[in-house]
Amino acid sequence: MNDRKVRVRFAPSPTGPLHIGGVRTALYNYLFAKQNGGDFIFRLEDTDSNRFVEGAEEYILESFRWLGIKFDEGVSFGGNYGPYRQSERREIYKKYVKILLDADKAYIAFDTPEELDKKRAEIENFQYDASTRLSMRNSLSMPAEEVQALIDGGHKYVVRFKIEPGEKVVVNDIIRGVVTIDSSILDDKVLYKSADELPTYHLANIVDDHLMEVTHVIRGEEWLPSAPLHVLLYRAFGWEDTMPAFAHLSLLLKPEGNGKLSKRDGDKLGFPVFPLEWKDPATGAISSGYRESGYLPEAVVNFLALLGWNPGDDVEMMDVEELIKKFDLTHCSKAGARFDYKKMIWFNHEYIIKKSDEEVAEMFAPVVESHGVSVDAATLTKIVSLMKGRVNFVHELWEASNFYFIAPESYDEKTVKKRWKADSAVKMTELAALLESLDDFSIENQEKEVKAWIESKEYSLGEIMNAFRLALVGEGKGPQMFDISGIIGKEETLARLKKAVEVLG
Ligand code: GLU
């Protein structure tokens, strides 16, 4: 077992957009694969045609492309273990169903849904298992000829796993330790349905993990109840020696209150629960995504990595390379992880600061353009360098810095009351004259000359700067004054001063 190459898989069912919990599962698989020099497989578990949703496969792939989570093989990537879509592996599953039937480890059952409902109504807590199966319509209770006749007659049937009662089933989980159960509590799960000639999740999942030589099954807590059944299936096939190790990750919990994180929490508190925006093909309803909401993929990855694991020190900012180095599956928490979306916003803020000004300016440029403003890259980069520390999202840079591009059309009333004094118009006119006389309009020179003028006139620095800001920005916000006038330039600075004097008097 130890000398096997690490191979893990992410195996979603294409039933809709990928939930953020699924993204974390994939990320942990990816980190684990990379740190062990292993392979990461993308398998599509699409055997339940009733739940198939158009576009889900492409959505999932696009999500991982955006996040920078890379697969080594699988659907759309190729590889030596394909096909990787379960719907294309029917013949393989049929072969393994037959193996179980021939070994008397599975049986054929004809009970209709109505018959099963009737039983459930008759018997309290009815379970299809060793205690009831002989009273049902199946190949264990019926003569072989009758079974064959029904099959030949085209009757629909299922294949059920024949679970022997009273067996000890041990699930060895990397995160949760050893869980032992008695096989008597399990029911004879359906493994295959003749109606669509497809296996159920359980059979396909085990057969594929085996054939694809998966070494570790890292998945969400919701699959923990299936694990004993999976162990028994490995046993039934005689594959115990190469059975993958299990690691069931903790649940993602609501940001506040109790219970599992849901889409409603996101809607209520204003954060997405999907990586990309999703348009429901049936209803047309749109759900927000992290990408479209302005989150950086690095921030999402960093945040998710720390939901249920931490490196044991106080370091929080970690890029993928560092995460690959430090991630430790054995130290993942089995307690649920509260989805602190405010922390994710904090990460976004930190990653904007960490990015180069040029890069953020490039991301900001289309936003500026969408407001009908054109500005050269160097100026935009300068503005970004002054403003990026003040925002959580790149698009917020517009609100924070639009005064660089557009002269104020009105002046904030409160600020006017507080900052525009009876003599402000006179002083701003003097300031305009001084600035007009400057040949060197650099930030440094403006600062030097203006301060000297204030001193010589014995004006108050605060008073001048407040009125100056109101004239240039229209309100009380923004960086250092000369970082504003220096960037918008002499002509624009003078025009704005003149207008403020005219309007505010
Ligand atoms: N198809 C399952 C899912 O949608 C896979 C669970 C597993 O990883 O075994 O998550």
XYZ file of C-alpha atoms in Angstrom, residues 109-123 126 128 135-138 142 155-156:
24
model
C -34.925 -7.988 -6.793
C -38.226 -7.243 -8.532
C -40.115 -5.365 -5.837
C -41.938 -2.417 -7.335
C -41.953 0.972 -5.601
C -45.585 0.304 -4.649
C -44.702 -3.034 -3.082
C -41.898 -1.441 -1.117
C -44.202 1.329 0.102
C -46.701 -1.258 1.217
C -44.035 -3.076 3.232
C -42.937 0.162 4.830
C -46.495 0.858 5.874
C -46.881 -2.648 7.291
C -43.617 -2.937 9.160
C -38.761 -1.523 7.586
C -34.507 -4.402 3.168
C -40.256 -12.151 2.389
C -39.577 -9.972 -0.651
C -39.644 -10.716 -4.388
C -36.085 -11.495 -5.300
C -38.004 -17.107 -5.790
C -39.447 -7.007 -16.103
C -37.497 -4.255 -14.484
